[in-house]
Amino acid sequence: MKFRSLVFANLFRKKIRLILTIGSFGVALLLFGFLAVVRTAFGGGIDVAGADRVMVISRSGFIQLLPKAYQERMLRVPGVKAVTYQQWFGGVYKDEKNNFAQFAIDPANQRKVYPELKLPDDQWETFLKDRRGAIVGAELAKRFGFKVGDHIPIKGAIFPGTWDFNIDGIYHGRPHQDDETQFWFQWDYLQERVMEGAKGQVGWYVVRITNPDDVVNVSKAIDKEFANSAYETHSDSEKVFFANWVKQFGNIQFLILSIGGVVFFTLLLVTGNTMAIAVRERTAELAILKAIGYSDRFVMIFVLAESLVIAFIGGALGLAAAKGLTLFGNPVQGVLQVFYLPANAIVVGLLATLAVGAISGLLPALGAMRLRVVDGLRRV
Amino acid sequence: MVHVDGRGLSSSLIQVRGIDKRYRRGGEEIHVLQGLNLDVDQGEFVAFMGPSGSGKTTLLNLLGGLDVPSAGSITVAGDEITNMSRGRLTEWRARHVGFVFQMYNLIPVLTAFQNVELPLLLTKLSKAERRKHVETALGVVGLSDRMHHFPRQLSGGQEQRVTIARAIVSDPTFLLCDEPTGDLDRKSADEVMSLILQLVKQYKKTVLMVTHDPVVAQRADLTLHLEKGALVEAGALAGGAV
């Protein structure tokens, strides 16, 4: 600790250079933070998908409907605990830009399949009795200021006309894990106004199974049950289903890693050059330190410490800014359902910034370590 | 006593025996020091003079353990430093040598106090003990009232006095001064020389100094000239006791 003043005094030798270098780290880590937010948003569903849930869609594709009568037959498949169904509604609230996911759901079984999504029982009871009732996620309620008891219109796109709903309840998921931006309403209400050909049909099924280890067998059993019928099914674990869903947007993971890699590599070049200049400028001072008894190793650590401190301060500021911005709310609701910077991304970011700091400081530090006092003093 | 013939007493503080120093520069070998001998007792103040390139600074670097000779041996206070590893030599310097350079070489971002404290950070002294030593050293050089000034806030003479305080703060065995007044005006140079003399007379320090200035050299107990890679006393034949 007694050498702290030596390290910090040197940091402030060139204030503008220090600010710019810290700024480079800060901006890079801010960008890293946002990339991590995007990655979390796309990958979050995969990470927290229920291990005991199977998604069943039409073998022809996601937009093809399935008969509601399949629910009873699925319940008879060994290993199945509960079955619910949902249907995409695709409406907008007041304005085209107010997009959010609306699902017509099966009120009798929704909570059996999604026990992690919580809301007060009295709200749920009201919803069950209210044909025009709706349950909204906490984030969605916050976004539009929805309160229990509100009456809201939704303009249908797939199902034309204006649909009136009563907000009967607000559900909450596990923090930073579950999607709290959904809008649920009764499938029976949807049936009142759908075209004749779509009556008695649902978008997809969500099946909760008894043993998560049986997910493959149960999926196969369900698909076998409906094989060679007019409405064949395709079943997958919820995890696989979400992973395939994310793949539709391209290789997000690769994109993020590529951008992140380029950012860190550029940062490495910039800070490496800065550290090399900083050390070259004070070659004589480093020689003096050695002359009066500071070891080669000390001088190396001294230079490395300087580089690491700059990296840490810049990185911490960048990550703090990224975290701070996510706390102000989700500016792209409707695009990213989950918008937060997870703790593990902060740790990875800090480790990455320290690694860049160490690598960029390593060559100048080794040069300082190898410096001969007599050579250094000649540069005075 | 100072000897340049290699026949000094084994009790001499500094014993230099037949040192050679050769450099290669641009493919050419330069033989700077050739079989140089020197014996210096405790409390002596010796000045080295000679033309540019005669090897004065090279000799000082060798005596201070900053460089190693091509041949020969240097023994200081019983320690032969010529065979020491780089790491051991660094530790030895911290214990035995105080350096004063022409260009002061203070760390510009540290105050006078912090600059003087630098050698003590390597010791096990407590913060309070370090403070006491630094205040004493700065008191000796007459800069107690400037201890929290940065080098840019000091005159050249004051900067050099801070350098001297840094050199003496750990109470080294001897001081090596390389052109300590080379960058100062006459008045400041006189002040610095008076200070060095005070260290010799009052504190019994051994001082070896390189200078170009005959006036400055006159303040030393003895002036030695470097000629053809060996030392000779001013106005005397080489090889005798002086």
Tab-separated table of N, CA, C and O in Angstrom, chain A residues 243-296:
chain	number	residue	atom	x	y	z
A	243	ALA	N	-34.466	-21.951	-28.552
A	243	ALA	CA	-33.189	-21.866	-29.275
A	243	ALA	C	-33.443	-21.749	-30.777
A	243	ALA	O	-32.814	-20.948	-31.474
A	244	ASN	N	-34.405	-22.535	-31.280
A	244	ASN	CA	-34.744	-22.464	-32.708
A	244	ASN	C	-35.363	-21.117	-33.052
A	244	ASN	O	-35.145	-20.579	-34.127
A	245	TRP	N	-36.127	-20.605	-32.110
A	245	TRP	CA	-36.778	-19.305	-32.307
A	245	TRP	C	-35.705	-18.213	-32.475
A	245	TRP	O	-35.773	-17.390	-33.380
A	246	VAL	N	-34.707	-18.258	-31.583
A	246	VAL	CA	-33.637	-17.254	-31.636
A	246	VAL	C	-32.843	-17.381	-32.931
A	246	VAL	O	-32.430	-16.382	-33.518
A	247	LYS	N	-32.691	-18.619	-33.404
A	247	LYS	CA	-31.912	-18.846	-34.636
A	247	LYS	C	-32.524	-18.124	-35.840
A	247	LYS	O	-31.838	-17.815	-36.807
A	248	GLN	N	-33.817	-17.873	-35.755
A	248	GLN	CA	-34.472	-17.172	-36.873
A	248	GLN	C	-33.872	-15.785	-37.090
A	248	GLN	O	-33.937	-15.233	-38.173
A	249	PHE	N	-33.318	-15.224	-36.020
A	249	PHE	CA	-32.758	-13.870	-36.126
A	249	PHE	C	-31.298	-13.892	-36.592
A	249	PHE	O	-30.651	-12.870	-36.667
A	250	GLY	N	-30.800	-15.074	-36.901
A	250	GLY	CA	-29.392	-15.178	-37.291
A	250	GLY	C	-28.565	-15.644	-36.106
A	250	GLY	O	-29.099	-15.877	-35.011
A	251	ASN	N	-27.270	-15.764	-36.320
A	251	ASN	CA	-26.380	-16.244	-35.269
A	251	ASN	C	-25.992	-15.067	-34.363
A	251	ASN	O	-24.942	-14.454	-34.514
A	252	ILE	N	-26.906	-14.772	-33.442
A	252	ILE	CA	-26.729	-13.608	-32.560
A	252	ILE	C	-25.445	-13.733	-31.751
A	252	ILE	O	-24.674	-12.785	-31.607
A	253	GLN	N	-25.221	-14.937	-31.241
A	253	GLN	CA	-24.035	-15.173	-30.400
A	253	GLN	C	-22.751	-14.850	-31.175
A	253	GLN	O	-21.877	-14.152	-30.673
A	254	PHE	N	-22.685	-15.337	-32.420
A	254	PHE	CA	-21.494	-15.092	-33.246
A	254	PHE	C	-21.327	-13.596	-33.526
A	254	PHE	O	-20.233	-13.046	-33.451
A	255	LEU	N	-22.450	-12.961	-33.829
A	255	LEU	CA	-22.429	-11.533	-34.133
A	255	LEU	C	-21.893	-10.744	-32.937
A	255	LEU	O	-21.012	-9.885	-33.070
A	256	ILE	N	-22.407	-11.079	-31.762
A	256	ILE	CA	-22.009	-10.359	-30.551
A	256	ILE	C	-20.531	-10.616	-30.241
A	256	ILE	O	-19.775	-9.692	-29.931
A	257	LEU	N	-20.123	-11.882	-30.361
A	257	LEU	CA	-18.719	-12.203	-30.085
A	257	LEU	C	-17.784	-11.511	-31.081
A	257	LEU	O	-16.709	-11.036	-30.718
A	258	SER	N	-18.221	-11.432	-32.337
A	258	SER	CA	-17.385	-10.785	-33.358
A	258	SER	C	-17.212	-9.302	-33.048
A	258	SER	O	-16.095	-8.781	-33.061
A	259	ILE	N	-18.332	-8.646	-32.777
A	259	ILE	CA	-18.257	-7.201	-32.488
A	259	ILE	C	-17.421	-6.979	-31.230
A	259	ILE	O	-16.530	-6.131	-31.190
A	260	GLY	N	-17.711	-7.778	-30.193
A	260	GLY	CA	-16.965	-7.657	-28.929
A	260	GLY	C	-15.473	-7.887	-29.141
A	260	GLY	O	-14.635	-7.159	-28.613
A	261	GLY	N	-15.153	-8.897	-29.957
A	261	GLY	CA	-13.744	-9.204	-30.222
A	261	GLY	C	-13.036	-8.056	-30.908
A	261	GLY	O	-11.910	-7.687	-30.529
A	262	VAL	N	-13.697	-7.464	-31.900
A	262	VAL	CA	-13.090	-6.342	-32.629
A	262	VAL	C	-12.894	-5.152	-31.684
A	262	VAL	O	-11.845	-4.495	-31.689
A	263	VAL	N	-13.896	-4.920	-30.848
A	263	VAL	CA	-13.812	-3.793	-29.911
A	263	VAL	C	-12.630	-3.976	-28.958
A	263	VAL	O	-11.816	-3.064	-28.765
A	264	PHE	N	-12.498	-5.173	-28.405
A	264	PHE	CA	-11.416	-5.399	-27.439
A	264	PHE	C	-10.045	-5.395	-28.115
A	264	PHE	O	-9.063	-4.929	-27.541
A	265	PHE	N	-9.994	-5.898	-29.351
A	265	PHE	CA	-8.710	-5.902	-30.045
A	265	PHE	C	-8.260	-4.468	-30.339
A	265	PHE	O	-7.093	-4.114	-30.152
A	266	THR	N	-9.222	-3.649	-30.784
A	266	THR	CA	-8.898	-2.241	-31.054
A	266	THR	C	-8.444	-1.553	-29.771
A	266	THR	O	-7.480	-0.789	-29.763
A	267	LEU	N	-9.148	-1.861	-28.699
A	267	LEU	CA	-8.803	-1.280	-27.399
A	267	LEU	C	-7.377	-1.676	-27.003
A	267	LEU	O	-6.606	-0.864	-26.475
A	268	LEU	N	-7.051	-2.928	-27.289
A	268	LEU	CA	-5.713	-3.436	-26.965
A	268	LEU	C	-4.646	-2.639	-27.711
A	268	LEU	O	-3.623	-2.247	-27.133
A	269	LEU	N	-4.895	-2.371	-28.993
A	269	LEU	CA	-3.918	-1.624	-29.790
A	269	LEU	C	-3.766	-0.192	-29.260
A	269	LEU	O	-2.655	0.313	-29.107
A	270	VAL	N	-4.905	0.415	-28.966
A	270	VAL	CA	-4.881	1.817	-28.509
A	270	VAL	C	-4.155	1.932	-27.165
A	270	VAL	O	-3.245	2.745	-26.999
A	271	THR	N	-4.548	1.085	-26.221
A	271	THR	CA	-3.953	1.204	-24.892
A	271	THR	C	-2.504	0.711	-24.874
A	271	THR	O	-1.681	1.234	-24.127
A	272	GLY	N	-2.216	-0.285	-25.711
A	272	GLY	CA	-0.828	-0.754	-25.802
A	272	GLY	C	0.085	0.365	-26.264
A	272	GLY	O	1.166	0.584	-25.702
A	273	ASN	N	-0.375	1.097	-27.264
A	273	ASN	CA	0.409	2.218	-27.780
A	273	ASN	C	0.552	3.305	-26.711
A	273	ASN	O	1.643	3.849	-26.496
A	274	THR	N	-0.546	3.579	-26.035
A	274	THR	CA	-0.517	4.620	-24.990
A	274	THR	C	0.459	4.250	-23.879
A	274	THR	O	1.255	5.082	-23.428
A	275	MET	N	0.407	2.997	-23.466
A	275	MET	CA	1.296	2.577	-22.377
A	275	MET	C	2.759	2.605	-22.827
A	275	MET	O	3.652	2.985	-22.064
A	276	ALA	N	2.976	2.215	-24.085
A	276	ALA	CA	4.354	2.226	-24.597
A	276	ALA	C	4.903	3.653	-24.585
A	276	ALA	O	6.042	3.892	-24.165
A	277	ILE	N	4.074	4.613	-25.007
A	277	ILE	CA	4.512	6.019	-25.011
A	277	ILE	C	4.757	6.484	-23.579
A	277	ILE	O	5.771	7.122	-23.273
A	278	ALA	N	3.806	6.139	-22.699
A	278	ALA	CA	3.902	6.583	-21.297
A	278	ALA	C	5.193	6.084	-20.648
A	278	ALA	O	5.847	6.808	-19.892
A	279	VAL	N	5.558	4.847	-20.957
A	279	VAL	CA	6.772	4.282	-20.356
A	279	VAL	C	8.020	4.887	-20.988
A	279	VAL	O	8.988	5.214	-20.295
A	280	ARG	N	7.978	5.063	-22.336
A	280	ARG	CA	9.142	5.616	-23.023
A	280	ARG	C	9.461	7.021	-22.511
A	280	ARG	O	10.611	7.395	-22.363
A	281	GLU	N	8.406	7.777	-22.228
A	281	GLU	CA	8.601	9.146	-21.742
A	281	GLU	C	9.353	9.196	-20.414
A	281	GLU	O	9.985	10.187	-20.091
A	282	ARG	N	9.200	8.153	-19.626
A	282	ARG	CA	9.837	8.230	-18.309
A	282	ARG	C	10.909	7.169	-18.120
A	282	ARG	O	11.132	6.667	-17.016
A	283	THR	N	11.569	6.848	-19.200
A	283	THR	CA	12.650	5.870	-19.140
A	283	THR	C	13.675	6.277	-18.077
A	283	THR	O	14.114	5.448	-17.262
A	284	ALA	N	14.051	7.570	-18.077
A	284	ALA	CA	15.072	8.022	-17.132
A	284	ALA	C	14.594	7.867	-15.691
A	284	ALA	O	15.367	7.482	-14.809
A	285	GLU	N	13.305	8.153	-15.468
A	285	GLU	CA	12.784	8.027	-14.094
A	285	GLU	C	12.807	6.572	-13.635
A	285	GLU	O	13.101	6.279	-12.471
A	286	LEU	N	12.463	5.670	-14.562
A	286	LEU	CA	12.499	4.250	-14.206
A	286	LEU	C	13.942	3.830	-13.910
A	286	LEU	O	14.194	3.036	-12.994
A	287	ALA	N	14.880	4.401	-14.683
A	287	ALA	CA	16.299	4.094	-14.440
A	287	ALA	C	16.714	4.605	-13.060
A	287	ALA	O	17.463	3.925	-12.334
A	288	ILE	N	16.211	5.768	-12.686
A	288	ILE	CA	16.541	6.308	-11.363
A	288	ILE	C	15.996	5.402	-10.262
A	288	ILE	O	16.675	5.108	-9.270
A	289	LEU	N	14.752	4.951	-10.465
A	289	LEU	CA	14.174	4.043	-9.459
A	289	LEU	C	15.068	2.823	-9.280
A	289	LEU	O	15.334	2.376	-8.163
A	290	LYS	N	15.532	2.290	-10.408
A	290	LYS	CA	16.419	1.122	-10.321
A	290	LYS	C	17.739	1.493	-9.659
A	290	LYS	O	18.287	0.717	-8.865
A	291	ALA	N	18.251	2.674	-9.992
A	291	ALA	CA	19.541	3.088	-9.424
A	291	ALA	C	19.462	3.164	-7.900
A	291	ALA	O	20.393	2.775	-7.195
A	292	ILE	N	18.324	3.640	-7.387
A	292	ILE	CA	18.256	3.811	-5.936
A	292	ILE	C	17.767	2.553	-5.217
A	292	ILE	O	17.547	2.576	-4.011
A	293	GLY	N	17.594	1.472	-5.978
A	293	GLY	CA	17.363	0.205	-5.300
A	293	GLY	C	16.082	-0.528	-5.638
A	293	GLY	O	15.811	-1.582	-5.062
A	294	TYR	N	15.287	0.012	-6.540
A	294	TYR	CA	14.056	-0.696	-6.921
A	294	TYR	C	14.415	-1.813	-7.902
A	294	TYR	O	15.159	-1.590	-8.858
A	295	SER	N	13.875	-2.988	-7.653
A	295	SER	CA	14.261	-4.153	-8.456
A	295	SER	C	13.610	-4.118	-9.830
A	295	SER	O	12.626	-3.404	-10.062
A	296	ASP	N	14.152	-4.935	-10.733
A	296	ASP	CA	13.581	-5.054	-12.078
A	296	ASP	C	12.123	-5.494	-11.985
A	296	ASP	O	11.263	-4.988	-12.695
